[in-house]
XYZ file of N, CA and C in Angstrom:
270
model
N 108.948 -183.987 12.957
C 107.843 -183.223 13.493
C 106.546 -183.761 12.908
N 105.609 -184.178 13.729
C 104.358 -184.765 13.251
C 103.411 -183.739 12.660
N 103.609 -182.458 12.949
C 102.721 -181.434 12.394
C 102.998 -181.168 10.924
N 104.182 -181.462 10.462
C 104.563 -181.165 9.087
C 104.116 -182.223 8.094
N 103.743 -181.793 6.902
C 103.417 -182.701 5.810
C 104.704 -182.966 5.047
N 105.045 -184.219 4.859
C 106.350 -184.594 4.335
C 106.220 -185.347 3.016
N 107.289 -185.343 2.246
C 107.384 -186.117 1.013
C 108.747 -186.818 1.017
N 108.743 -188.144 0.859
C 109.990 -188.889 0.697
C 110.351 -188.851 -0.776
N 111.468 -188.213 -1.103
C 111.926 -188.146 -2.490
C 112.756 -189.363 -2.877
N 113.668 -189.765 -2.005
C 114.510 -190.920 -2.297
C 115.108 -191.455 -1.003
N 115.561 -192.703 -1.059
C 116.270 -193.303 0.064
C 117.591 -193.862 -0.455
N 118.581 -193.837 0.420
C 119.928 -194.302 0.102
C 120.290 -195.413 1.091
N 120.004 -196.659 0.769
C 120.368 -197.747 1.681
C 121.880 -197.959 1.701
N 122.398 -198.313 2.844
C 123.798 -198.689 2.979
C 123.816 -200.134 3.440
N 123.911 -201.032 2.463
C 123.811 -202.461 2.744
C 124.856 -203.226 1.965
N 125.271 -204.330 2.550
C 126.173 -205.266 1.899
C 125.412 -206.552 1.649
N 125.427 -206.992 0.393
C 124.702 -208.183 -0.020
C 125.691 -209.099 -0.723
N 125.493 -210.416 -0.590
C 126.335 -211.367 -1.315
C 126.208 -211.125 -2.818
N 127.303 -211.338 -3.547
C 127.326 -211.055 -4.983
C 126.236 -211.828 -5.715
N 126.021 -213.071 -5.350
C 125.002 -213.880 -6.013
C 123.705 -213.956 -5.204
N 123.552 -213.081 -4.226
C 122.352 -213.084 -3.391
C 121.198 -212.324 -4.026
N 120.031 -212.531 -3.475
C 118.833 -211.820 -3.941
C 118.911 -210.358 -3.518
N 118.311 -209.449 -4.284
C 118.334 -208.030 -3.893
C 117.370 -207.757 -2.741
N 117.639 -206.681 -2.017
C 116.711 -206.199 -0.999
C 115.571 -205.465 -1.692
N 114.394 -205.560 -1.139
C 113.241 -204.862 -1.689
C 112.779 -203.826 -0.663
N 112.628 -202.579 -1.102
C 112.175 -201.498 -0.234
C 110.835 -200.974 -0.733
N 109.962 -200.669 0.207
C 108.655 -200.122 -0.102
C 108.375 -199.013 0.901
N 107.912 -197.873 0.434
C 107.584 -196.766 1.326
C 106.128 -196.371 1.128
N 105.563 -195.766 2.158
C 104.173 -195.331 2.100
C 103.945 -194.192 3.068
N 102.770 -193.618 2.999
C 102.439 -192.507 3.875
C 100.947 -192.438 4.127
N 100.603 -191.776 5.229
C 99.210 -191.586 5.615
C 99.081 -190.228 6.287
N 97.910 -189.636 6.180
C 97.668 -188.348 6.817
C 97.247 -188.487 8.277
N 96.750 -189.660 8.662
C 96.254 -189.885 10.025
C 96.877 -191.145 10.593
N 97.106 -191.176 11.897
C 97.824 -192.283 12.516
C 97.017 -193.581 12.539
N 95.713 -193.538 12.467
C 94.915 -194.756 12.534
C 94.457 -195.240 11.161
N 95.068 -194.747 10.099
C 94.749 -195.138 8.733
C 95.959 -195.877 8.151
N 95.699 -196.983 7.484
C 96.791 -197.737 6.864
C 97.473 -196.886 5.800
N 98.800 -196.961 5.691
C 99.506 -196.132 4.705
C 99.227 -196.572 3.278
N 99.234 -195.621 2.371
C 99.162 -195.897 0.944
C 100.578 -196.189 0.475
N 100.793 -197.395 -0.026
C 102.140 -197.838 -0.359
C 102.456 -197.603 -1.831
N 103.718 -197.269 -2.115
C 104.213 -197.160 -3.480
C 104.572 -198.546 -4.009
N 105.037 -198.587 -5.230
C 105.499 -199.838 -5.826
C 106.865 -200.186 -5.231
N 107.081 -201.426 -4.781
C 108.392 -201.794 -4.218
C 109.507 -201.663 -5.250
N 110.684 -201.293 -4.765
C 111.874 -201.183 -5.615
C 112.977 -202.030 -5.016
N 113.810 -202.589 -5.880
C 114.887 -203.461 -5.414
C 116.217 -202.714 -5.375
N 117.047 -203.122 -4.427
C 118.377 -202.538 -4.232
C 119.374 -203.684 -4.153
N 120.411 -203.634 -4.989
C 121.433 -204.680 -4.941
C 122.807 -204.160 -4.543
N 122.983 -202.861 -4.454
C 124.250 -202.289 -4.015
C 125.286 -202.132 -5.111
N 125.104 -202.778 -6.248
C 126.071 -202.679 -7.342
C 125.619 -201.711 -8.421
N 124.392 -201.833 -8.870
C 123.912 -200.991 -9.968
C 123.129 -199.777 -9.485
N 122.616 -199.818 -8.272
C 121.838 -198.703 -7.738
C 122.451 -198.221 -6.431
N 122.520 -196.930 -6.235
C 122.946 -196.404 -4.949
C 121.809 -195.677 -4.242
N 120.699 -195.423 -4.971
C 119.538 -194.797 -4.360
C 118.276 -195.314 -5.025
N 117.162 -195.162 -4.320
C 115.850 -195.550 -4.825
C 114.967 -194.314 -4.800
N 114.373 -193.983 -5.937
C 113.552 -192.779 -6.050
C 112.088 -193.088 -5.767
N 111.504 -192.304 -4.879
C 110.092 -192.380 -4.546
C 109.530 -190.958 -4.572
N 108.236 -190.845 -4.523
C 107.573 -189.550 -4.374
C 106.349 -189.801 -3.494
N 106.592 -190.068 -2.208
C 105.555 -190.523 -1.298
C 105.223 -189.445 -0.272
N 104.002 -188.909 -0.298
C 103.618 -187.878 0.665
C 102.885 -188.463 1.873
N 102.851 -187.681 2.945
C 102.071 -188.047 4.117
C 102.598 -187.390 5.372
N 101.773 -187.359 6.371
C 102.194 -186.841 7.668
C 102.884 -187.944 8.475
N 102.382 -189.173 8.336
C 102.971 -190.343 8.986
C 103.566 -191.214 7.889
N 104.863 -191.455 7.950
C 105.569 -192.173 6.898
C 105.932 -193.577 7.355
N 106.122 -194.455 6.389
C 106.342 -195.865 6.661
C 107.321 -196.401 5.627
N 108.242 -197.258 6.044
C 109.045 -197.977 5.054
C 109.166 -199.430 5.486
N 109.250 -200.279 4.482
C 109.300 -201.717 4.699
C 110.430 -202.280 3.860
N 111.177 -203.212 4.449
C 112.284 -203.849 3.754
C 112.037 -205.350 3.738
N 112.188 -205.983 2.572
C 111.983 -207.424 2.436
C 113.250 -208.078 1.896
N 113.531 -209.261 2.394
C 114.701 -210.035 1.977
C 114.231 -211.463 1.740
N 114.428 -211.973 0.535
C 113.914 -213.296 0.185
C 115.027 -214.313 -0.046
N 116.088 -214.219 0.706
C 117.220 -215.125 0.529
C 117.588 -215.714 1.886
N 118.294 -216.815 1.883
C 118.722 -217.460 3.122
C 120.087 -216.965 3.593
N 120.811 -216.247 2.744
C 122.137 -215.736 3.109
C 122.017 -214.473 3.950
N 123.104 -214.120 4.585
C 123.135 -212.916 5.415
C 123.332 -211.668 4.572
N 122.847 -210.562 5.105
C 123.152 -209.248 4.552
C 123.416 -208.324 5.725
N 124.052 -207.206 5.451
C 124.364 -206.224 6.484
C 123.766 -204.891 6.085
N 122.928 -204.349 6.949
C 122.353 -203.020 6.740
C 122.904 -202.108 7.824
N 123.720 -201.132 7.422
C 124.340 -200.245 8.404
C 123.587 -198.937 8.571
N 122.709 -198.614 7.622
C 121.947 -197.374 7.743
C 121.146 -197.083 6.498
N 120.257 -196.107 6.624
C 119.462 -195.631 5.494
C 119.393 -194.117 5.597
N 119.797 -193.442 4.539
C 119.626 -191.987 4.457
C 118.354 -191.716 3.668
N 117.566 -190.751 4.129
C 116.290 -190.439 3.501
C 116.301 -188.976 3.064
N 116.005 -188.746 1.785
C 115.844 -187.395 1.255
C 114.388 -187.006 1.478
N 114.158 -186.151 2.457
C 112.824 -185.817 2.929
C 112.573 -184.327 2.745
N 111.403 -183.976 2.224
C 111.019 -182.602 2.021
C 109.796 -182.312 2.868
N 109.853 -181.272 3.705
C 108.691 -180.856 4.488
C 108.027 -179.713 3.722
N 106.773 -179.960 3.305
C 106.109 -179.012 2.419
C 105.166 -178.059 3.148
N 104.737 -178.375 4.344
C 103.820 -177.497 5.065
C 103.624 -177.944 6.492
N 103.102 -177.058 7.322
C 102.849 -177.377 8.728
C 101.530 -176.788 9.153
N 100.994 -177.347 10.221
C 99.759 -176.817 10.793
C 100.066 -175.585 11.605
């Protein structure tokens, strides 16, 4: 719902990465207005072995996430679960 103000608490990527491959990097951000660039948090890495979730505290009405991969090998992303809190509405 676009009327609600939201906060991303954490994300749970479901990805398969090669054992010796580079980790995936996730970055999330938010903005209160659709024509304003999102304010981004610090990127966090996910390797699937030591981390099962990435903690963020990103508020905004319009949310954004970005995933970066800096390796030449393949990876498989089957889904992302997002722990989202709606704190208020218009």
